[in-house]
């Protein structure tokens, strides 16, 4: 791992920052503050089209698939900077679904799905979790049965975030119930507007909307199967490793700690200047150092991708560390700000437009999103240290 950016990477970072200075408008910030990500044609949708026009959804894809041929470090820099500005960049469709299609998809899969993903026109929700499967993804029951030249799909998914604004579902289904559970799973791309799909909102404490999605005799072409039938477990685990790496970027944590340091130097409404307290200074210094650790973890994962390896133990470690660090930053902010820290974004007196109140409510989400931290500790033990599985 090289600890210095090369001249091309530094120039790329300046280009990304120039784009953000031009296109992160007050209207976009206001829409994001409302958590209103349901709109398919709002400020966020327009912002995505600008990213697509730059070709940045496929920035690290090979040119043969319509990408720019840049590396994972370039993508990591872009995502970090977007996170620091508080705006969504390339989502899981780009960072985890598309790479699996490139690695394992048929030629028809690649020709049909990669170009619209690169243009920002195709957005996938990922259909993994099910109501009765708990933390064991391989216990999924949603079935797909081949009928002529179509798959017929029945079942349901839960925590299906983004389904209300997606165009497709990256759907994990059971295609063979007569083999061990990890060996009878496939992945099928399903248009979200296919007849037989219904979506029910589930509102989280953070204010973020997720969904329960139902599939009732949904029919899609047989060619929508990704790669080979019954080989989906490999595609899912690869996509999840990439998802954990994308979700644990420390860009927004750097912004949060920088904001917190600035607030701590100002007198609160009660006249107290927080940095005058040695305990506050020590706590902020520890958080600042931990964000640097998280930043290095992100570069380590990107460096492995640059070498052609999908990191697994590394991103599991990173995900645990950053998600628990996020919680500690949120708790420190509310302690430091006192009662004002509880004011939400729709209150004029809220410090930094209520960003820390929002961070506090949203922080628990990433402790279980993309695999709970308890499951990931098992992953580290089994894959990283060759400890035995106890049959979860």
mmCIF file of C-alpha atoms in Angstrom:
data_model
loop_
_atom_site.group_PDB
_atom_site.id
_atom_site.type_symbol
_atom_site.label_atom_id
_atom_site.label_comp_id
_atom_site.label_asym_id
_atom_site.label_seq_id
_atom_site.Cartn_x
_atom_site.Cartn_y
_atom_site.Cartn_z
ATOM 1 C CA UNK A 1 0.000 0.000 0.000
ATOM 2 C CA UNK A 2 1.334 3.414 -1.045
ATOM 3 C CA UNK A 3 0.569 6.096 1.535
ATOM 4 C CA UNK A 4 0.856 8.972 -0.950
ATOM 5 C CA UNK A 5 -1.454 9.877 -3.824
ATOM 6 C CA UNK A 6 0.280 10.115 -7.170
ATOM 7 C CA UNK A 7 0.007 13.341 -9.257
ATOM 8 C CA UNK A 8 -2.856 11.937 -11.347
ATOM 9 C CA UNK A 9 -4.861 10.992 -8.252
ATOM 10 C CA UNK A 10 -4.311 14.435 -6.691
ATOM 11 C CA UNK A 11 -5.495 16.085 -9.914
ATOM 12 C CA UNK A 12 -8.543 13.817 -9.919
ATOM 13 C CA UNK A 13 -9.395 14.898 -6.373
ATOM 14 C CA UNK A 14 -9.305 18.550 -7.430
ATOM 15 C CA UNK A 15 -11.619 17.767 -10.365
ATOM 16 C CA UNK A 16 -14.128 16.065 -8.066
ATOM 17 C CA UNK A 17 -14.059 18.999 -5.638
ATOM 18 C CA UNK A 18 -14.624 21.475 -8.483
ATOM 19 C CA UNK A 19 -17.669 19.463 -9.616
ATOM 20 C CA UNK A 20 -19.115 19.480 -6.110
ATOM 21 C CA UNK A 21 -18.567 23.216 -5.664
ATOM 22 C CA UNK A 22 -20.552 23.819 -8.856
ATOM 23 C CA UNK A 23 -23.392 21.321 -8.461
ATOM 24 C CA UNK A 24 -24.153 20.926 -4.736
ATOM 25 C CA UNK A 25 -26.906 23.523 -4.640
ATOM 26 C CA UNK A 26 -28.977 24.733 -1.675
ATOM 27 C CA UNK A 27 -32.017 23.060 -3.281
ATOM 28 C CA UNK A 28 -30.233 19.701 -3.348
ATOM 29 C CA UNK A 29 -29.099 20.082 0.264
ATOM 30 C CA UNK A 30 -32.663 20.977 1.306
ATOM 31 C CA UNK A 31 -34.097 17.892 -0.430
ATOM 32 C CA UNK A 32 -31.536 15.618 1.229
ATOM 33 C CA UNK A 33 -32.252 17.153 4.649
ATOM 34 C CA UNK A 34 -35.881 16.117 4.285
ATOM 35 C CA UNK A 35 -34.822 12.481 3.798
ATOM 36 C CA UNK A 36 -37.061 12.702 0.769
ATOM 37 C CA UNK A 37 -35.372 10.146 -1.422
ATOM 38 C CA UNK A 38 -38.659 8.875 -2.860
ATOM 39 C CA UNK A 39 -38.656 11.302 -5.766
ATOM 40 C CA UNK A 40 -37.590 9.836 -9.069
ATOM 41 C CA UNK A 41 -37.306 13.257 -10.675
ATOM 42 C CA UNK A 42 -36.256 15.666 -7.924
ATOM 43 C CA UNK A 43 -33.006 17.500 -7.207
ATOM 44 C CA UNK A 44 -31.200 14.266 -6.387
ATOM 45 C CA UNK A 45 -32.283 12.664 -9.663
ATOM 46 C CA UNK A 46 -30.976 15.701 -11.570
ATOM 47 C CA UNK A 47 -27.706 15.512 -9.627
ATOM 48 C CA UNK A 48 -27.364 11.819 -10.573
ATOM 49 C CA UNK A 49 -27.818 12.684 -14.244
ATOM 50 C CA UNK A 50 -24.929 15.163 -13.998
ATOM 51 C CA UNK A 51 -22.735 12.424 -12.520
ATOM 52 C CA UNK A 52 -23.816 10.112 -15.349
ATOM 53 C CA UNK A 53 -23.025 12.779 -17.943
ATOM 54 C CA UNK A 54 -19.463 12.892 -16.588
ATOM 55 C CA UNK A 55 -19.169 9.118 -16.972
ATOM 56 C CA UNK A 56 -18.355 8.815 -13.270
ATOM 57 C CA UNK A 57 -20.707 5.909 -12.546
ATOM 58 C CA UNK A 58 -18.355 3.775 -14.609
ATOM 59 C CA UNK A 59 -15.171 5.584 -13.720
ATOM 60 C CA UNK A 60 -13.279 2.444 -12.692
ATOM 61 C CA UNK A 61 -14.922 0.112 -15.195
ATOM 62 C CA UNK A 62 -12.928 -1.216 -18.146
ATOM 63 C CA UNK A 63 -13.431 0.867 -21.286
ATOM 64 C CA UNK A 64 -14.916 -2.188 -23.054
ATOM 65 C CA UNK A 65 -17.943 -1.835 -20.764
ATOM 66 C CA UNK A 66 -18.270 1.902 -21.331
ATOM 67 C CA UNK A 67 -16.164 2.889 -18.329
ATOM 68 C CA UNK A 68 -13.352 5.423 -18.000
ATOM 69 C CA UNK A 69 -10.771 2.795 -17.069
ATOM 70 C CA UNK A 70 -9.659 4.582 -13.879
ATOM 71 C CA UNK A 71 -8.809 2.631 -10.727
ATOM 72 C CA UNK A 72 -10.484 1.789 -7.396
ATOM 73 C CA UNK A 73 -8.378 4.470 -5.696
ATOM 74 C CA UNK A 74 -9.996 7.066 -7.991
ATOM 75 C CA UNK A 75 -13.434 5.747 -7.049
ATOM 76 C CA UNK A 76 -12.542 5.731 -3.355
ATOM 77 C CA UNK A 77 -11.429 9.364 -3.599
ATOM 78 C CA UNK A 78 -14.655 10.342 -5.343
ATOM 79 C CA UNK A 79 -16.895 8.534 -2.847
ATOM 80 C CA UNK A 80 -14.938 9.962 0.107
ATOM 81 C CA UNK A 81 -15.306 13.494 -1.187
ATOM 82 C CA UNK A 82 -19.013 13.056 -1.912
ATOM 83 C CA UNK A 83 -19.492 11.688 1.612
ATOM 84 C CA UNK A 84 -17.625 14.665 3.025
ATOM 85 C CA UNK A 85 -19.953 17.028 1.181
ATOM 86 C CA UNK A 86 -22.980 15.028 2.363
ATOM 87 C CA UNK A 87 -24.303 14.092 -1.082
ATOM 88 C CA UNK A 88 -24.841 10.623 -2.564
ATOM 89 C CA UNK A 89 -22.338 9.453 -5.150
ATOM 90 C CA UNK A 90 -22.202 6.138 -7.002
ATOM 91 C CA UNK A 91 -24.570 3.800 -5.164
ATOM 92 C CA UNK A 92 -24.564 0.041 -4.625
ATOM 93 C CA UNK A 93 -25.729 -0.541 -8.195
ATOM 94 C CA UNK A 94 -22.403 0.834 -9.358
ATOM 95 C CA UNK A 95 -20.099 -0.283 -6.561
ATOM 96 C CA UNK A 96 -21.333 -3.840 -5.879
ATOM 97 C CA UNK A 97 -23.919 -5.008 -8.466
ATOM 98 C CA UNK A 98 -22.095 -3.948 -11.638
ATOM 99 C CA UNK A 99 -18.737 -5.516 -10.613
ATOM 100 C CA UNK A 100 -20.474 -8.858 -10.039
ATOM 101 C CA UNK A 101 -22.148 -8.647 -13.473
ATOM 102 C CA UNK A 102 -18.722 -7.977 -15.019
ATOM 103 C CA UNK A 103 -17.113 -10.891 -13.182
ATOM 104 C CA UNK A 104 -19.861 -13.498 -13.438
ATOM 105 C CA UNK A 105 -22.563 -12.334 -15.858
ATOM 106 C CA UNK A 106 -23.265 -13.763 -19.289
ATOM 107 C CA UNK A 107 -22.415 -11.706 -22.346
ATOM 108 C CA UNK A 108 -26.125 -10.872 -22.644
ATOM 109 C CA UNK A 109 -26.193 -9.776 -18.968
ATOM 110 C CA UNK A 110 -23.301 -7.398 -19.625
ATOM 111 C CA UNK A 111 -24.732 -6.009 -22.866
ATOM 112 C CA UNK A 112 -28.198 -5.470 -21.377
ATOM 113 C CA UNK A 113 -27.467 -4.131 -17.900
ATOM 114 C CA UNK A 114 -24.053 -2.420 -17.785
ATOM 115 C CA UNK A 115 -24.695 0.451 -20.260
ATOM 116 C CA UNK A 116 -27.813 1.786 -18.451
ATOM 117 C CA UNK A 117 -26.028 1.483 -15.080
ATOM 118 C CA UNK A 118 -23.126 3.538 -16.452
ATOM 119 C CA UNK A 119 -25.559 6.224 -17.651
ATOM 120 C CA UNK A 120 -27.248 6.364 -14.237
ATOM 121 C CA UNK A 121 -30.534 5.184 -15.759
ATOM 122 C CA UNK A 122 -30.682 1.772 -14.032
ATOM 123 C CA UNK A 123 -30.733 1.717 -10.230
ATOM 124 C CA UNK A 124 -31.071 -1.538 -8.293
ATOM 125 C CA UNK A 125 -32.452 -2.250 -4.856
ATOM 126 C CA UNK A 126 -30.740 -5.296 -3.379
ATOM 127 C CA UNK A 127 -33.160 -8.041 -2.345
ATOM 128 C CA UNK A 128 -31.371 -10.122 0.302
ATOM 129 C CA UNK A 129 -33.104 -10.196 3.721
ATOM 130 C CA UNK A 130 -36.374 -12.026 4.368
ATOM 131 C CA UNK A 131 -38.772 -11.846 7.326
ATOM 132 C CA UNK A 132 -38.163 -15.420 8.546
ATOM 133 C CA UNK A 133 -34.475 -15.769 7.698
ATOM 134 C CA UNK A 134 -33.003 -13.728 10.570
ATOM 135 C CA UNK A 135 -29.319 -13.008 10.069
ATOM 136 C CA UNK A 136 -28.844 -16.129 7.925
ATOM 137 C CA UNK A 137 -29.169 -14.874 4.370
ATOM 138 C CA UNK A 138 -28.841 -18.425 2.990
ATOM 139 C CA UNK A 139 -32.157 -19.355 4.650
ATOM 140 C CA UNK A 140 -34.051 -17.286 2.061
ATOM 141 C CA UNK A 141 -37.318 -18.783 0.792
ATOM 142 C CA UNK A 142 -38.302 -16.574 -2.131
ATOM 143 C CA UNK A 143 -38.620 -19.062 -4.984
ATOM 144 C CA UNK A 144 -37.979 -18.779 -8.705
ATOM 145 C CA UNK A 145 -39.241 -21.598 -10.933
ATOM 146 C CA UNK A 146 -38.402 -21.828 -14.615
ATOM 147 C CA UNK A 147 -41.551 -21.962 -16.796
ATOM 148 C CA UNK A 148 -40.602 -22.145 -20.465
ATOM 149 C CA UNK A 149 -38.423 -19.142 -21.182
ATOM 150 C CA UNK A 150 -39.465 -17.215 -18.056
ATOM 151 C CA UNK A 151 -38.744 -17.313 -14.323
ATOM 152 C CA UNK A 152 -41.831 -17.203 -12.090
ATOM 153 C CA UNK A 153 -41.014 -15.589 -8.736
ATOM 154 C CA UNK A 154 -42.953 -15.752 -5.449
ATOM 155 C CA UNK A 155 -41.940 -14.525 -1.999
ATOM 156 C CA UNK A 156 -41.009 -11.365 -0.125
ATOM 157 C CA UNK A 157 -38.015 -9.305 0.959
ATOM 158 C CA UNK A 158 -37.584 -7.031 3.956
ATOM 159 C CA UNK A 159 -35.253 -4.055 4.621
ATOM 160 C CA UNK A 160 -35.432 -3.555 0.861
ATOM 161 C CA UNK A 161 -34.050 -0.026 0.970
ATOM 162 C CA UNK A 162 -34.468 2.191 -2.071
ATOM 163 C CA UNK A 163 -37.036 -0.045 -3.784
ATOM 164 C CA UNK A 164 -39.455 2.906 -4.030
ATOM 165 C CA UNK A 165 -37.038 4.881 -6.232
ATOM 166 C CA UNK A 166 -35.218 2.024 -8.013
ATOM 167 C CA UNK A 167 -35.778 0.755 -11.524
ATOM 168 C CA UNK A 168 -34.748 -2.861 -10.850
ATOM 169 C CA UNK A 169 -34.206 -5.407 -8.105
ATOM 170 C CA UNK A 170 -30.965 -7.411 -7.703
ATOM 171 C CA UNK A 171 -32.979 -10.303 -6.377
ATOM 172 C CA UNK A 172 -31.666 -13.375 -4.578
ATOM 173 C CA UNK A 173 -33.946 -16.392 -4.977
ATOM 174 C CA UNK A 174 -34.003 -20.097 -4.245
ATOM 175 C CA UNK A 175 -33.924 -22.051 -7.492
ATOM 176 C CA UNK A 176 -33.184 -25.507 -6.057
ATOM 177 C CA UNK A 177 -34.684 -26.554 -2.690
ATOM 178 C CA UNK A 178 -33.192 -30.095 -2.853
ATOM 179 C CA UNK A 179 -29.524 -29.229 -2.268
ATOM 180 C CA UNK A 180 -27.714 -27.707 0.750
ATOM 181 C CA UNK A 181 -29.074 -24.203 1.267
ATOM 182 C CA UNK A 182 -25.981 -22.326 0.052
ATOM 183 C CA UNK A 183 -25.960 -24.268 -3.232
ATOM 184 C CA UNK A 184 -29.499 -23.687 -4.487
ATOM 185 C CA UNK A 185 -29.504 -19.891 -4.687
ATOM 186 C CA UNK A 186 -29.488 -17.735 -7.825
ATOM 187 C CA UNK A 187 -29.555 -14.016 -8.633
ATOM 188 C CA UNK A 188 -32.118 -12.600 -11.061
ATOM 189 C CA UNK A 189 -32.535 -8.994 -12.234
ATOM 190 C CA UNK A 190 -36.201 -7.994 -11.940
ATOM 191 C CA UNK A 191 -37.704 -4.718 -13.262
ATOM 192 C CA UNK A 192 -39.328 -3.028 -10.267
ATOM 193 C CA UNK A 193 -42.440 -2.209 -12.323
ATOM 194 C CA UNK A 194 -43.071 -5.831 -13.328
ATOM 195 C CA UNK A 195 -46.688 -6.958 -12.694
ATOM 196 C CA UNK A 196 -47.049 -8.713 -9.330
ATOM 197 C CA UNK A 197 -44.605 -6.528 -7.341
ATOM 198 C CA UNK A 198 -45.905 -4.458 -4.435
ATOM 199 C CA UNK A 199 -43.863 -2.276 -2.072
ATOM 200 C CA UNK A 200 -44.795 -1.358 1.501
ATOM 201 C CA UNK A 201 -42.835 1.373 3.344
ATOM 202 C CA UNK A 202 -41.149 0.732 6.696
ATOM 203 C CA UNK A 203 -40.009 3.900 8.475
ATOM 204 C CA UNK A 204 -36.878 3.632 10.616
ATOM 205 C CA UNK A 205 -36.145 5.668 13.772
ATOM 206 C CA UNK A 206 -33.588 7.629 11.760
ATOM 207 C CA UNK A 207 -36.367 8.967 9.527
ATOM 208 C CA UNK A 208 -35.008 6.852 6.709
ATOM 209 C CA UNK A 209 -37.479 4.840 4.660
ATOM 210 C CA UNK A 210 -36.869 1.181 3.926
ATOM 211 C CA UNK A 211 -39.377 -1.315 2.519
ATOM 212 C CA UNK A 212 -40.996 -4.708 2.522
ATOM 213 C CA UNK A 213 -41.398 -5.909 -1.069
ATOM 214 C CA UNK A 214 -43.709 -8.700 -2.226
ATOM 215 C CA UNK A 215 -43.413 -10.842 -5.375
ATOM 216 C CA UNK A 216 -46.631 -12.549 -6.510
ATOM 217 C CA UNK A 217 -46.180 -14.699 -9.636
ATOM 218 C CA UNK A 218 -43.752 -12.167 -11.092
ATOM 219 C CA UNK A 219 -42.518 -13.270 -14.517
ATOM 220 C CA UNK A 220 -39.204 -12.192 -16.043
ATOM 221 C CA UNK A 221 -37.225 -13.511 -19.025
ATOM 222 C CA UNK A 222 -34.957 -16.493 -18.314
ATOM 223 C CA UNK A 223 -32.057 -14.410 -19.607
ATOM 224 C CA UNK A 224 -32.381 -12.093 -16.573
ATOM 225 C CA UNK A 225 -30.590 -14.795 -14.546
ATOM 226 C CA UNK A 226 -27.125 -13.532 -13.638
ATOM 227 C CA UNK A 227 -24.372 -15.991 -14.551
ATOM 228 C CA UNK A 228 -25.168 -19.625 -13.783
ATOM 229 C CA UNK A 229 -28.197 -21.071 -12.028
ATOM 230 C CA UNK A 230 -27.656 -22.146 -8.384
ATOM 231 C CA UNK A 231 -24.304 -20.313 -8.232
ATOM 232 C CA UNK A 232 -25.711 -17.148 -6.710
ATOM 233 C CA UNK A 233 -24.203 -17.501 -3.235
ATOM 234 C CA UNK A 234 -20.777 -16.642 -4.649
ATOM 235 C CA UNK A 235 -22.175 -13.552 -6.377
ATOM 236 C CA UNK A 236 -24.026 -12.437 -3.246
ATOM 237 C CA UNK A 237 -21.054 -12.729 -0.905
ATOM 238 C CA UNK A 238 -18.832 -10.884 -3.376
ATOM 239 C CA UNK A 239 -21.397 -8.100 -3.743
ATOM 240 C CA UNK A 240 -21.778 -7.857 0.049
ATOM 241 C CA UNK A 241 -18.030 -7.506 0.546
ATOM 242 C CA UNK A 242 -18.029 -4.644 -1.953
ATOM 243 C CA UNK A 243 -21.123 -3.134 -0.311
ATOM 244 C CA UNK A 244 -19.455 -3.109 3.121
ATOM 245 C CA UNK A 245 -16.460 -1.320 1.671
ATOM 246 C CA UNK A 246 -18.696 1.290 0.032
ATOM 247 C CA UNK A 247 -20.842 1.823 3.142
ATOM 248 C CA UNK A 248 -17.946 2.333 5.511
ATOM 249 C CA UNK A 249 -16.258 5.235 3.800
ATOM 250 C CA UNK A 250 -15.049 7.699 6.429
ATOM 251 C CA UNK A 251 -15.616 10.895 4.408
ATOM 252 C CA UNK A 252 -18.718 11.925 6.343
ATOM 253 C CA UNK A 253 -17.028 11.090 9.654
ATOM 254 C CA UNK A 254 -14.171 13.461 8.812
ATOM 255 C CA UNK A 255 -16.726 16.230 8.152
ATOM 256 C CA UNK A 256 -18.577 15.438 11.394
ATOM 257 C CA UNK A 257 -15.446 15.599 13.551
ATOM 258 C CA UNK A 258 -14.223 18.785 11.823
ATOM 259 C CA UNK A 259 -17.635 20.366 12.480
ATOM 260 C CA UNK A 260 -17.538 19.184 16.068
ATOM 261 C CA UNK A 261 -14.064 20.656 16.614
ATOM 262 C CA UNK A 262 -15.263 24.008 15.254
ATOM 263 C CA UNK A 263 -18.369 23.996 17.457
ATOM 264 C CA UNK A 264 -16.330 23.102 20.521
ATOM 265 C CA UNK A 265 -14.315 26.320 20.144
ATOM 266 C CA UNK A 266 -17.471 28.476 20.234
ATOM 267 C CA UNK A 267 -19.414 29.402 23.399
ATOM 268 C CA UNK A 268 -22.652 27.486 23.842
ATOM 269 C CA UNK A 269 -25.915 29.231 24.684
ATOM 270 C CA UNK A 270 -25.059 28.830 28.400
ATOM 271 C CA UNK A 271 -21.698 30.577 27.882
ATOM 272 C CA UNK A 272 -19.575 27.432 28.253
ATOM 273 C CA UNK A 273 -16.762 26.982 25.730
ATOM 274 C CA UNK A 274 -16.414 23.187 25.496
ATOM 275 C CA UNK A 275 -12.697 23.068 24.567
ATOM 276 C CA UNK A 276 -11.841 24.748 27.864
ATOM 277 C CA UNK A 277 -12.535 21.350 29.443
ATOM 278 C CA UNK A 278 -9.532 18.984 29.293
ATOM 279 C CA UNK A 279 -11.846 15.953 29.144
ATOM 280 C CA UNK A 280 -13.596 17.353 26.066
ATOM 281 C CA UNK A 281 -10.265 18.035 24.367
ATOM 282 C CA UNK A 282 -9.077 14.485 25.038
ATOM 283 C CA UNK A 283 -12.348 12.997 23.741
ATOM 284 C CA UNK A 284 -12.214 15.061 20.540
ATOM 285 C CA UNK A 285 -8.566 14.168 19.981
ATOM 286 C CA UNK A 286 -9.390 10.462 20.263
ATOM 287 C CA UNK A 287 -12.225 10.802 17.746
ATOM 288 C CA UNK A 288 -10.002 12.751 15.354
ATOM 289 C CA UNK A 289 -7.314 10.055 15.521
ATOM 290 C CA UNK A 290 -9.878 7.288 15.018
ATOM 291 C CA UNK A 291 -11.206 8.978 11.864
ATOM 292 C CA UNK A 292 -7.653 8.910 10.519
ATOM 293 C CA UNK A 293 -7.511 5.175 11.275
ATOM 294 C CA UNK A 294 -10.822 4.657 9.456
ATOM 295 C CA UNK A 295 -9.520 6.672 6.489
ATOM 296 C CA UNK A 296 -6.452 4.421 6.235
ATOM 297 C CA UNK A 297 -8.685 1.340 6.404
ATOM 298 C CA UNK A 298 -10.599 2.672 3.403
ATOM 299 C CA UNK A 299 -7.412 3.168 1.421
ATOM 300 C CA UNK A 300 -6.267 -0.351 2.357
ATOM 301 C CA UNK A 301 -9.485 -1.842 0.919
ATOM 302 C CA UNK A 302 -9.212 0.292 -2.230
ATOM 303 C CA UNK A 303 -5.570 -0.775 -2.661
ATOM 304 C CA UNK A 304 -6.567 -4.449 -2.520
ATOM 305 C CA UNK A 305 -9.203 -3.809 -5.191
ATOM 306 C CA UNK A 306 -6.568 -2.039 -7.265
ATOM 307 C CA UNK A 307 -4.566 -5.289 -7.135
ATOM 308 C CA UNK A 308 -7.596 -7.326 -8.275
ATOM 309 C CA UNK A 309 -8.612 -8.746 -4.882
ATOM 310 C CA UNK A 310 -12.070 -8.343 -3.358
ATOM 311 C CA UNK A 311 -11.319 -7.584 0.315
ATOM 312 C CA UNK A 312 -13.426 -9.505 2.802
ATOM 313 C CA UNK A 313 -11.890 -9.605 6.289
ATOM 314 C CA UNK A 314 -10.503 -6.113 5.737
ATOM 315 C CA UNK A 315 -13.875 -4.534 4.915
ATOM 316 C CA UNK A 316 -15.592 -6.468 7.714
ATOM 317 C CA UNK A 317 -13.083 -4.984 10.165
ATOM 318 C CA UNK A 318 -13.532 -1.549 8.610
ATOM 319 C CA UNK A 319 -17.304 -1.791 8.767
ATOM 320 C CA UNK A 320 -17.322 -2.708 12.456
ATOM 321 C CA UNK A 321 -14.829 0.041 13.313
ATOM 322 C CA UNK A 322 -16.471 2.853 11.346
ATOM 323 C CA UNK A 323 -20.047 2.030 12.358
ATOM 324 C CA UNK A 324 -19.132 1.981 16.055
ATOM 325 C CA UNK A 325 -16.998 5.109 15.619
ATOM 326 C CA UNK A 326 -20.012 6.826 14.023
ATOM 327 C CA UNK A 327 -22.039 6.072 17.151
ATOM 328 C CA UNK A 328 -19.270 7.417 19.419
ATOM 329 C CA UNK A 329 -19.047 10.658 17.390
ATOM 330 C CA UNK A 330 -22.814 11.133 17.602
ATOM 331 C CA UNK A 331 -22.830 10.548 21.364
ATOM 332 C CA UNK A 332 -19.925 12.960 21.862
ATOM 333 C CA UNK A 333 -21.738 15.614 19.805
ATOM 334 C CA UNK A 334 -24.915 15.400 21.839
ATOM 335 C CA UNK A 335 -22.933 15.506 25.096
ATOM 336 C CA UNK A 336 -21.016 18.552 23.886
ATOM 337 C CA UNK A 337 -23.978 20.490 22.503
ATOM 338 C CA UNK A 338 -26.256 19.885 25.448
ATOM 339 C CA UNK A 339 -30.015 20.340 24.845
ATOM 340 C CA UNK A 340 -29.385 22.173 21.556
ATOM 341 C CA UNK A 341 -28.023 18.916 20.139
ATOM 342 C CA UNK A 342 -31.530 17.460 20.242
ATOM 343 C CA UNK A 343 -32.922 20.070 17.824
ATOM 344 C CA UNK A 344 -33.797 18.674 14.403
ATOM 345 C CA UNK A 345 -33.117 20.108 10.954
ATOM 346 C CA UNK A 346 -36.523 21.792 10.806
ATOM 347 C CA UNK A 347 -35.682 23.991 13.846
ATOM 348 C CA UNK A 348 -33.966 27.286 13.054
ATOM 349 C CA UNK A 349 -31.829 27.195 16.230
ATOM 350 C CA UNK A 350 -30.480 23.690 15.532
ATOM 351 C CA UNK A 351 -26.646 23.687 15.409
ATOM 352 C CA UNK A 352 -25.432 22.887 11.887
ATOM 353 C CA UNK A 353 -29.017 22.417 10.710
ATOM 354 C CA UNK A 354 -29.535 19.499 13.093
ATOM 355 C CA UNK A 355 -26.897 17.339 11.454
ATOM 356 C CA UNK A 356 -25.740 15.787 14.742
ATOM 357 C CA UNK A 357 -29.289 15.019 15.862
ATOM 358 C CA UNK A 358 -29.722 13.240 12.546
ATOM 359 C CA UNK A 359 -26.366 11.473 12.873
ATOM 360 C CA UNK A 360 -27.354 10.199 16.327
ATOM 361 C CA UNK A 361 -30.597 8.678 15.044
ATOM 362 C CA UNK A 362 -28.994 7.261 11.885
ATOM 363 C CA UNK A 363 -25.872 5.802 13.503
ATOM 364 C CA UNK A 364 -27.422 2.492 14.665
ATOM 365 C CA UNK A 365 -28.469 1.690 11.086
ATOM 366 C CA UNK A 366 -24.947 0.958 9.900
ATOM 367 C CA UNK A 367 -24.246 -1.339 12.858
ATOM 368 C CA UNK A 368 -26.570 -3.897 11.267
ATOM 369 C CA UNK A 369 -26.827 -2.782 7.627
ATOM 370 C CA UNK A 370 -24.941 -5.011 5.126
ATOM 371 C CA UNK A 371 -24.568 -7.657 7.854
ATOM 372 C CA UNK A 372 -24.691 -7.066 11.584
ATOM 373 C CA UNK A 373 -21.439 -6.391 13.377
ATOM 374 C CA UNK A 374 -21.923 -9.615 15.336
ATOM 375 C CA UNK A 375 -22.078 -11.617 12.087
ATOM 376 C CA UNK A 376 -19.029 -9.782 10.753
ATOM 377 C CA UNK A 377 -17.059 -10.686 13.871
ATOM 378 C CA UNK A 378 -17.820 -14.303 12.933
ATOM 379 C CA UNK A 379 -16.578 -13.583 9.389
ATOM 380 C CA UNK A 380 -13.302 -12.216 10.748
ATOM 381 C CA UNK A 381 -12.895 -15.217 13.062
ATOM 382 C CA UNK A 382 -13.646 -17.823 10.376
ATOM 383 C CA UNK A 383 -12.141 -16.308 7.227
ATOM 384 C CA UNK A 384 -9.352 -14.332 8.841
ATOM 385 C CA UNK A 385 -8.285 -16.616 11.680
ATOM 386 C CA UNK A 386 -9.545 -20.034 10.464
ATOM 387 C CA UNK A 387 -11.654 -20.534 13.573
ATOM 388 C CA UNK A 388 -14.449 -23.119 13.284
ATOM 389 C CA UNK A 389 -18.015 -22.169 12.415
ATOM 390 C CA UNK A 390 -20.635 -22.928 15.030
ATOM 391 C CA UNK A 391 -23.326 -23.343 12.387
ATOM 392 C CA UNK A 392 -25.016 -19.961 12.259
#
